[in-house]
Amino acid sequence: VQRFFKADSFGGYAGNTSAGAADNLLFQAVRPLTPGKYKAIFAMKDPVSGTLGRLEREILVPSFETGEFQLSTVTLARKIEPLATPPAADKLVPFVLGAFTVVPRSENLYKDGDEIAFYYQVYGATTHPATNAAKLDLSYAFEKNVAGQWRMVGGRPVLTPGQPGLVQAFSLPLRGWPAGDYRLSIKVSDTLANPQKQALAEIPFKVVANPDASKAKSKSKGS
């Protein structure tokens, strides 16, 4: 259906130039796809050694033209920055989504002190006839799996009511979070709809022990 063979089909992340030997290199290729189920086949070659790598993934492209109130895929990001001047709509710029630079994370693993950031879009929201703006109540709950039970971090979700934007981004530092399995539960309520409508999403992630912190404690005890 779509092929990516040419070098100019791919855009590299600016941070690739400063990546270390153990860091991930990020590239992006963009093509429009009609709704449906696809198999994506990725192949990579190291031009020096000739080593080949291959990866296959199934991708479901939903239809957002039905008018149904729903959320896009939630992207966990290593970097989200608003753009002072977004590029033209017909110009593809690597890792730019709308008015944001969004650099995705390659995995959902975090260390104590990292920042969790995410980006998503809202589709099918009711808009006010006078302002053409939506009115969305957003709820973000961070929960930890404790002995098979989900317990909310901080005791209550983060609430941001009355939001007009259909593009949302949020970030939170994970300071003092113990290692374990977590999930982010997103609830978006369309308060202009009658009756109100809700769209939900859950994103699992994991906090792992920070080896640098353990070394610092050991050094402190030894001294």
PDB file of C-alpha atoms in Angstrom:
ATOM      1  CA  VAL A   1       0.000   0.000   0.000  1.00  0.00           C
ATOM      2  CA  GLN A   2       2.771   2.431   0.971  1.00  0.00           C
ATOM      3  CA  ARG A   3       6.523   2.032   0.623  1.00  0.00           C
ATOM      4  CA  PHE A   4       9.438   3.948   2.079  1.00  0.00           C
ATOM      5  CA  PHE A   5      12.577   3.326   0.083  1.00  0.00           C
ATOM      6  CA  LYS A   6      14.049   6.758  -0.551  1.00  0.00           C
ATOM      7  CA  ALA A   7      16.343   8.530   1.880  1.00  0.00           C
ATOM      8  CA  ASP A   8      14.186  11.666   1.839  1.00  0.00           C
ATOM      9  CA  SER A   9      11.188   9.614   3.019  1.00  0.00           C
ATOM     10  CA  PHE A  10      12.661   9.664   6.519  1.00  0.00           C
ATOM     11  CA  GLY A  11      13.250  12.532   8.912  1.00  0.00           C
ATOM     12  CA  GLY A  12      15.783  12.098  11.694  1.00  0.00           C
ATOM     13  CA  TYR A  13      15.480  13.516  15.189  1.00  0.00           C
ATOM     14  CA  ALA A  14      17.947  16.355  15.824  1.00  0.00           C
ATOM     15  CA  GLY A  15      19.106  14.590  18.998  1.00  0.00           C
ATOM     16  CA  ASN A  16      20.492  11.680  16.941  1.00  0.00           C
ATOM     17  CA  THR A  17      23.721  13.589  16.365  1.00  0.00           C
ATOM     18  CA  SER A  18      24.513  13.634  20.104  1.00  0.00           C
ATOM     19  CA  ALA A  19      23.286  10.103  20.903  1.00  0.00           C
ATOM     20  CA  GLY A  20      25.615   7.780  22.775  1.00  0.00           C
ATOM     21  CA  ALA A  21      26.401   4.159  21.963  1.00  0.00           C
ATOM     22  CA  ALA A  22      23.552   2.866  24.167  1.00  0.00           C
ATOM     23  CA  ASP A  23      20.986   5.459  23.077  1.00  0.00           C
ATOM     24  CA  ASN A  24      18.165   4.977  20.585  1.00  0.00           C
ATOM     25  CA  LEU A  25      18.158   6.747  17.228  1.00  0.00           C
ATOM     26  CA  LEU A  26      14.768   8.099  16.164  1.00  0.00           C
ATOM     27  CA  PHE A  27      13.437   8.516  12.631  1.00  0.00           C
ATOM     28  CA  GLN A  28      10.011   9.366  11.319  1.00  0.00           C
ATOM     29  CA  ALA A  29       8.265   8.645   8.035  1.00  0.00           C
ATOM     30  CA  VAL A  30       4.766   9.924   7.262  1.00  0.00           C
ATOM     31  CA  ARG A  31       2.155   8.657   4.841  1.00  0.00           C
ATOM     32  CA  PRO A  32      -1.639   9.092   4.768  1.00  0.00           C
ATOM     33  CA  LEU A  33      -3.582   5.846   5.210  1.00  0.00           C
ATOM     34  CA  THR A  34      -7.276   5.110   4.869  1.00  0.00           C
ATOM     35  CA  PRO A  35      -8.936   3.475   7.905  1.00  0.00           C
ATOM     36  CA  GLY A  36      -8.278  -0.251   8.237  1.00  0.00           C
ATOM     37  CA  LYS A  37      -5.898  -2.875   9.546  1.00  0.00           C
ATOM     38  CA  TYR A  38      -2.344  -2.972   8.214  1.00  0.00           C
ATOM     39  CA  LYS A  39       0.873  -4.907   8.640  1.00  0.00           C
ATOM     40  CA  ALA A  40       3.909  -2.638   8.889  1.00  0.00           C
ATOM     41  CA  ILE A  41       7.266  -4.186   7.958  1.00  0.00           C
ATOM     42  CA  PHE A  42      10.404  -2.312   8.979  1.00  0.00           C
ATOM     43  CA  ALA A  43      13.888  -3.264   7.784  1.00  0.00           C
ATOM     44  CA  MET A  44      17.171  -1.658   8.824  1.00  0.00           C
ATOM     45  CA  LYS A  45      20.696  -2.148   7.556  1.00  0.00           C
ATOM     46  CA  ASP A  46      24.005  -1.118   9.072  1.00  0.00           C
ATOM     47  CA  PRO A  47      25.996  -0.002   6.000  1.00  0.00           C
ATOM     48  CA  VAL A  48      29.319  -0.672   7.752  1.00  0.00           C
ATOM     49  CA  SER A  49      28.775  -4.245   8.940  1.00  0.00           C
ATOM     50  CA  GLY A  50      25.960  -5.177   6.563  1.00  0.00           C
ATOM     51  CA  THR A  51      23.862  -6.388   9.515  1.00  0.00           C
ATOM     52  CA  LEU A  52      20.123  -6.451   8.851  1.00  0.00           C
ATOM     53  CA  GLY A  53      17.281  -5.933  11.313  1.00  0.00           C
ATOM     54  CA  ARG A  54      13.585  -6.599  10.707  1.00  0.00           C
ATOM     55  CA  LEU A  55      10.432  -5.821  12.660  1.00  0.00           C
ATOM     56  CA  GLU A  56       6.756  -6.414  11.910  1.00  0.00           C
ATOM     57  CA  ARG A  57       3.806  -4.727  13.606  1.00  0.00           C
ATOM     58  CA  GLU A  58       0.065  -4.735  13.036  1.00  0.00           C
ATOM     59  CA  ILE A  59      -1.414  -1.224  12.932  1.00  0.00           C
ATOM     60  CA  LEU A  60      -5.089  -0.345  13.233  1.00  0.00           C
ATOM     61  CA  VAL A  61      -6.020   2.984  11.629  1.00  0.00           C
ATOM     62  CA  PRO A  62      -9.405   4.074  13.031  1.00  0.00           C
ATOM     63  CA  SER A  63     -11.900   6.279  11.246  1.00  0.00           C
ATOM     64  CA  PHE A  64     -12.383   9.697  12.827  1.00  0.00           C
ATOM     65  CA  GLU A  65     -15.030  10.833  10.347  1.00  0.00           C
ATOM     66  CA  THR A  66     -17.942   9.011  11.986  1.00  0.00           C
ATOM     67  CA  GLY A  67     -18.641  11.850  14.424  1.00  0.00           C
ATOM     68  CA  GLU A  68     -18.105   9.522  17.373  1.00  0.00           C
ATOM     69  CA  PHE A  69     -16.584  11.147  20.450  1.00  0.00           C
ATOM     70  CA  GLN A  70     -13.188   9.464  20.820  1.00  0.00           C
ATOM     71  CA  LEU A  71      -9.489   9.942  21.465  1.00  0.00           C
ATOM     72  CA  SER A  72      -6.554   9.356  19.188  1.00  0.00           C
ATOM     73  CA  THR A  73      -3.745   7.056  20.228  1.00  0.00           C
ATOM     74  CA  VAL A  74      -2.025   8.548  23.273  1.00  0.00           C
ATOM     75  CA  THR A  75       1.656   9.151  22.539  1.00  0.00           C
ATOM     76  CA  LEU A  76       4.129   8.866  25.407  1.00  0.00           C
ATOM     77  CA  ALA A  77       6.807  11.418  24.600  1.00  0.00           C
ATOM     78  CA  ARG A  78      10.369  12.137  25.614  1.00  0.00           C
ATOM     79  CA  LYS A  79       9.885  15.744  24.578  1.00  0.00           C
ATOM     80  CA  ILE A  80       6.863  17.995  24.000  1.00  0.00           C
ATOM     81  CA  GLU A  81       7.339  21.649  23.127  1.00  0.00           C
ATOM     82  CA  PRO A  82       4.846  24.190  21.761  1.00  0.00           C
ATOM     83  CA  LEU A  83       5.881  25.870  18.527  1.00  0.00           C
ATOM     84  CA  ALA A  84       5.900  29.658  18.283  1.00  0.00           C
ATOM     85  CA  THR A  85       5.166  29.370  14.552  1.00  0.00           C
ATOM     86  CA  PRO A  86       3.691  26.039  13.406  1.00  0.00           C
ATOM     87  CA  PRO A  87       4.674  24.945   9.870  1.00  0.00           C
ATOM     88  CA  ALA A  88       2.214  25.100   7.003  1.00  0.00           C
ATOM     89  CA  ALA A  89      -0.372  22.304   7.048  1.00  0.00           C
ATOM     90  CA  ASP A  90       0.945  20.856   3.773  1.00  0.00           C
ATOM     91  CA  LYS A  91       4.573  20.788   4.973  1.00  0.00           C
ATOM     92  CA  LEU A  92       5.772  17.636   6.736  1.00  0.00           C
ATOM     93  CA  VAL A  93       8.317  18.392   9.450  1.00  0.00           C
ATOM     94  CA  PRO A  94       9.765  15.472  11.463  1.00  0.00           C
ATOM     95  CA  PHE A  95       8.192  15.070  14.903  1.00  0.00           C
ATOM     96  CA  VAL A  96       5.862  18.060  14.501  1.00  0.00           C
ATOM     97  CA  LEU A  97       2.188  17.417  15.236  1.00  0.00           C
ATOM     98  CA  GLY A  98      -0.009  20.471  14.833  1.00  0.00           C
ATOM     99  CA  ALA A  99       1.452  23.229  16.999  1.00  0.00           C
ATOM    100  CA  PHE A 100       3.774  20.930  19.002  1.00  0.00           C
ATOM    101  CA  THR A 101       7.102  19.218  18.603  1.00  0.00           C
ATOM    102  CA  VAL A 102       6.386  15.700  19.870  1.00  0.00           C
ATOM    103  CA  VAL A 103       9.314  13.273  20.139  1.00  0.00           C
ATOM    104  CA  PRO A 104       7.985   9.835  21.144  1.00  0.00           C
ATOM    105  CA  ARG A 105       9.600   7.530  23.660  1.00  0.00           C
ATOM    106  CA  SER A 106      10.800   4.211  22.308  1.00  0.00           C
ATOM    107  CA  GLU A 107       9.614   2.420  25.477  1.00  0.00           C
ATOM    108  CA  ASN A 108       7.366   3.038  28.454  1.00  0.00           C
ATOM    109  CA  LEU A 109      10.095   2.641  31.100  1.00  0.00           C
ATOM    110  CA  TYR A 110      10.902   5.500  33.474  1.00  0.00           C
ATOM    111  CA  LYS A 111      13.358   6.098  36.304  1.00  0.00           C
ATOM    112  CA  ASP A 112      12.736   8.095  39.464  1.00  0.00           C
ATOM    113  CA  GLY A 113      13.174  11.739  38.507  1.00  0.00           C
ATOM    114  CA  ASP A 114      12.128  11.280  34.857  1.00  0.00           C
ATOM    115  CA  GLU A 115       9.230  13.217  33.420  1.00  0.00           C
ATOM    116  CA  ILE A 116       6.193  11.483  31.951  1.00  0.00           C
ATOM    117  CA  ALA A 117       4.743  13.465  29.053  1.00  0.00           C
ATOM    118  CA  PHE A 118       1.952  12.543  26.671  1.00  0.00           C
ATOM    119  CA  TYR A 119       0.021  13.929  23.709  1.00  0.00           C
ATOM    120  CA  TYR A 120      -3.366  13.093  22.176  1.00  0.00           C
ATOM    121  CA  GLN A 121      -6.174  14.555  20.086  1.00  0.00           C
ATOM    122  CA  VAL A 122      -9.941  14.595  20.675  1.00  0.00           C
ATOM    123  CA  TYR A 123     -12.380  13.815  17.868  1.00  0.00           C
ATOM    124  CA  GLY A 124     -16.130  14.289  17.588  1.00  0.00           C
ATOM    125  CA  ALA A 125     -16.477  16.859  20.381  1.00  0.00           C
ATOM    126  CA  THR A 126     -19.538  19.122  20.501  1.00  0.00           C
ATOM    127  CA  THR A 127     -18.728  22.782  19.839  1.00  0.00           C
ATOM    128  CA  HIS A 128     -20.525  25.914  20.997  1.00  0.00           C
ATOM    129  CA  PRO A 129     -22.494  27.496  18.120  1.00  0.00           C
ATOM    130  CA  ALA A 130     -21.287  31.007  18.977  1.00  0.00           C
ATOM    131  CA  THR A 131     -17.592  30.349  19.627  1.00  0.00           C
ATOM    132  CA  ASN A 132     -17.088  27.071  17.715  1.00  0.00           C
ATOM    133  CA  ALA A 133     -15.053  25.906  20.726  1.00  0.00           C
ATOM    134  CA  ALA A 134     -15.405  22.707  22.703  1.00  0.00           C
ATOM    135  CA  LYS A 135     -15.714  22.493  26.481  1.00  0.00           C
ATOM    136  CA  LEU A 136     -13.878  19.453  27.807  1.00  0.00           C
ATOM    137  CA  ASP A 137     -13.274  18.269  31.354  1.00  0.00           C
ATOM    138  CA  LEU A 138      -9.988  16.346  31.546  1.00  0.00           C
ATOM    139  CA  SER A 139      -9.054  13.835  34.240  1.00  0.00           C
ATOM    140  CA  TYR A 140      -5.640  12.178  34.534  1.00  0.00           C
ATOM    141  CA  ALA A 141      -5.284   9.432  37.143  1.00  0.00           C
ATOM    142  CA  PHE A 142      -1.897   7.836  37.848  1.00  0.00           C
ATOM    143  CA  GLU A 143      -2.278   4.448  39.523  1.00  0.00           C
ATOM    144  CA  LYS A 144       0.213   1.920  40.914  1.00  0.00           C
ATOM    145  CA  ASN A 145      -0.322  -1.822  41.002  1.00  0.00           C
ATOM    146  CA  VAL A 146       0.000  -2.869  44.642  1.00  0.00           C
ATOM    147  CA  ALA A 147      -0.517  -6.609  45.223  1.00  0.00           C
ATOM    148  CA  GLY A 148      -2.852  -6.814  42.246  1.00  0.00           C
ATOM    149  CA  GLN A 149      -4.885  -3.722  43.198  1.00  0.00           C
ATOM    150  CA  TRP A 150      -4.674  -0.354  41.452  1.00  0.00           C
ATOM    151  CA  ARG A 151      -4.121   2.487  43.903  1.00  0.00           C
ATOM    152  CA  MET A 152      -4.154   6.115  42.832  1.00  0.00           C
ATOM    153  CA  VAL A 153      -0.941   8.065  43.319  1.00  0.00           C
ATOM    154  CA  GLY A 154      -1.654  11.153  45.426  1.00  0.00           C
ATOM    155  CA  GLY A 155      -5.173   9.968  46.280  1.00  0.00           C
ATOM    156  CA  ARG A 156      -6.965  11.870  43.513  1.00  0.00           C
ATOM    157  CA  PRO A 157      -6.710  12.534  39.757  1.00  0.00           C
ATOM    158  CA  VAL A 158      -5.370  15.668  38.117  1.00  0.00           C
ATOM    159  CA  LEU A 159      -8.403  17.665  36.904  1.00  0.00           C
ATOM    160  CA  THR A 160      -8.435  20.420  34.269  1.00  0.00           C
ATOM    161  CA  PRO A 161     -12.048  21.408  33.530  1.00  0.00           C
ATOM    162  CA  GLY A 162     -13.489  23.552  30.737  1.00  0.00           C
ATOM    163  CA  GLN A 163     -10.728  23.039  28.161  1.00  0.00           C
ATOM    164  CA  PRO A 164     -11.565  24.300  24.633  1.00  0.00           C
ATOM    165  CA  GLY A 165      -8.649  22.660  22.791  1.00  0.00           C
ATOM    166  CA  LEU A 166      -8.972  19.426  20.826  1.00  0.00           C
ATOM    167  CA  VAL A 167      -5.205  18.852  21.039  1.00  0.00           C
ATOM    168  CA  GLN A 168      -3.910  18.108  24.518  1.00  0.00           C
ATOM    169  CA  ALA A 169      -0.452  17.615  26.016  1.00  0.00           C
ATOM    170  CA  PHE A 170       0.552  17.126  29.648  1.00  0.00           C
ATOM    171  CA  SER A 171       3.723  16.378  31.604  1.00  0.00           C
ATOM    172  CA  LEU A 172       4.482  15.409  35.196  1.00  0.00           C
ATOM    173  CA  PRO A 173       7.807  14.754  36.985  1.00  0.00           C
ATOM    174  CA  LEU A 174       8.049  11.307  38.591  1.00  0.00           C
ATOM    175  CA  ARG A 175       9.974  12.311  41.697  1.00  0.00           C
ATOM    176  CA  GLY A 176       9.928   9.885  44.596  1.00  0.00           C
ATOM    177  CA  TRP A 177       7.882   7.266  42.753  1.00  0.00           C
ATOM    178  CA  PRO A 178       8.852   3.733  43.850  1.00  0.00           C
ATOM    179  CA  ALA A 179       9.650   1.112  41.232  1.00  0.00           C
ATOM    180  CA  GLY A 180       6.667  -0.870  39.971  1.00  0.00           C
ATOM    181  CA  ASP A 181       3.895  -1.166  37.409  1.00  0.00           C
ATOM    182  CA  TYR A 182       1.728   1.871  36.799  1.00  0.00           C
ATOM    183  CA  ARG A 183      -1.019   3.007  34.474  1.00  0.00           C
ATOM    184  CA  LEU A 184      -2.236   6.383  33.284  1.00  0.00           C
ATOM    185  CA  SER A 185      -6.037   6.587  33.059  1.00  0.00           C
ATOM    186  CA  ILE A 186      -7.365   9.425  30.902  1.00  0.00           C
ATOM    187  CA  LYS A 187     -11.021  10.472  30.999  1.00  0.00           C
ATOM    188  CA  VAL A 188     -12.270  13.254  28.723  1.00  0.00           C
ATOM    189  CA  SER A 189     -15.846  14.501  29.185  1.00  0.00           C
ATOM    190  CA  ASP A 190     -17.723  16.457  26.510  1.00  0.00           C
ATOM    191  CA  THR A 191     -19.761  18.792  28.721  1.00  0.00           C
ATOM    192  CA  LEU A 192     -21.577  20.477  25.805  1.00  0.00           C
ATOM    193  CA  ALA A 193     -23.087  17.199  24.618  1.00  0.00           C
ATOM    194  CA  ASN A 194     -26.588  16.339  25.850  1.00  0.00           C
ATOM    195  CA  PRO A 195     -26.290  13.902  27.494  1.00  0.00           C
ATOM    196  CA  GLN A 196     -22.607  14.291  28.287  1.00  0.00           C
ATOM    197  CA  LYS A 197     -20.201  11.963  26.504  1.00  0.00           C
ATOM    198  CA  GLN A 198     -16.961  10.446  27.759  1.00  0.00           C
ATOM    199  CA  ALA A 199     -13.884   8.997  26.083  1.00  0.00           C
ATOM    200  CA  LEU A 200     -11.388   6.866  27.992  1.00  0.00           C
ATOM    201  CA  ALA A 201      -7.835   5.636  27.514  1.00  0.00           C
ATOM    202  CA  GLU A 202      -5.409   3.605  29.639  1.00  0.00           C
ATOM    203  CA  ILE A 203      -1.660   3.565  29.075  1.00  0.00           C
ATOM    204  CA  PRO A 204       0.569   1.190  31.076  1.00  0.00           C
ATOM    205  CA  PHE A 205       4.074   2.208  32.088  1.00  0.00           C
ATOM    206  CA  LYS A 206       6.767   1.039  34.466  1.00  0.00           C
ATOM    207  CA  VAL A 207       9.058   2.841  36.889  1.00  0.00           C
ATOM    208  CA  VAL A 208      12.379   1.052  37.389  1.00  0.00           C
ATOM    209  CA  ALA A 209      15.039   1.540  40.038  1.00  0.00           C
ATOM    210  CA  ASN A 210      17.465   4.340  39.272  1.00  0.00           C
ATOM    211  CA  PRO A 211      20.986   2.809  39.359  1.00  0.00           C
ATOM    212  CA  ASP A 212      22.582   6.224  39.802  1.00  0.00           C
ATOM    213  CA  ALA A 213      20.547   6.819  42.957  1.00  0.00           C
ATOM    214  CA  SER A 214      21.580   3.432  44.380  1.00  0.00           C
ATOM    215  CA  LYS A 215      25.255   4.195  43.725  1.00  0.00           C
ATOM    216  CA  ALA A 216      24.899   7.590  45.391  1.00  0.00           C
ATOM    217  CA  LYS A 217      23.376   5.985  48.525  1.00  0.00           C
ATOM    218  CA  SER A 218      26.106   3.347  48.691  1.00  0.00           C
ATOM    219  CA  LYS A 219      28.798   5.998  48.359  1.00  0.00           C
ATOM    220  CA  SER A 220      27.166   8.087  51.053  1.00  0.00           C
ATOM    221  CA  LYS A 221      27.043   5.126  53.464  1.00  0.00           C
ATOM    222  CA  GLY A 222      30.656   4.244  52.709  1.00  0.00           C
ATOM    223  CA  SER A 223      31.872   7.733  53.447  1.00  0.00           C
TER     224      SER A 223
END
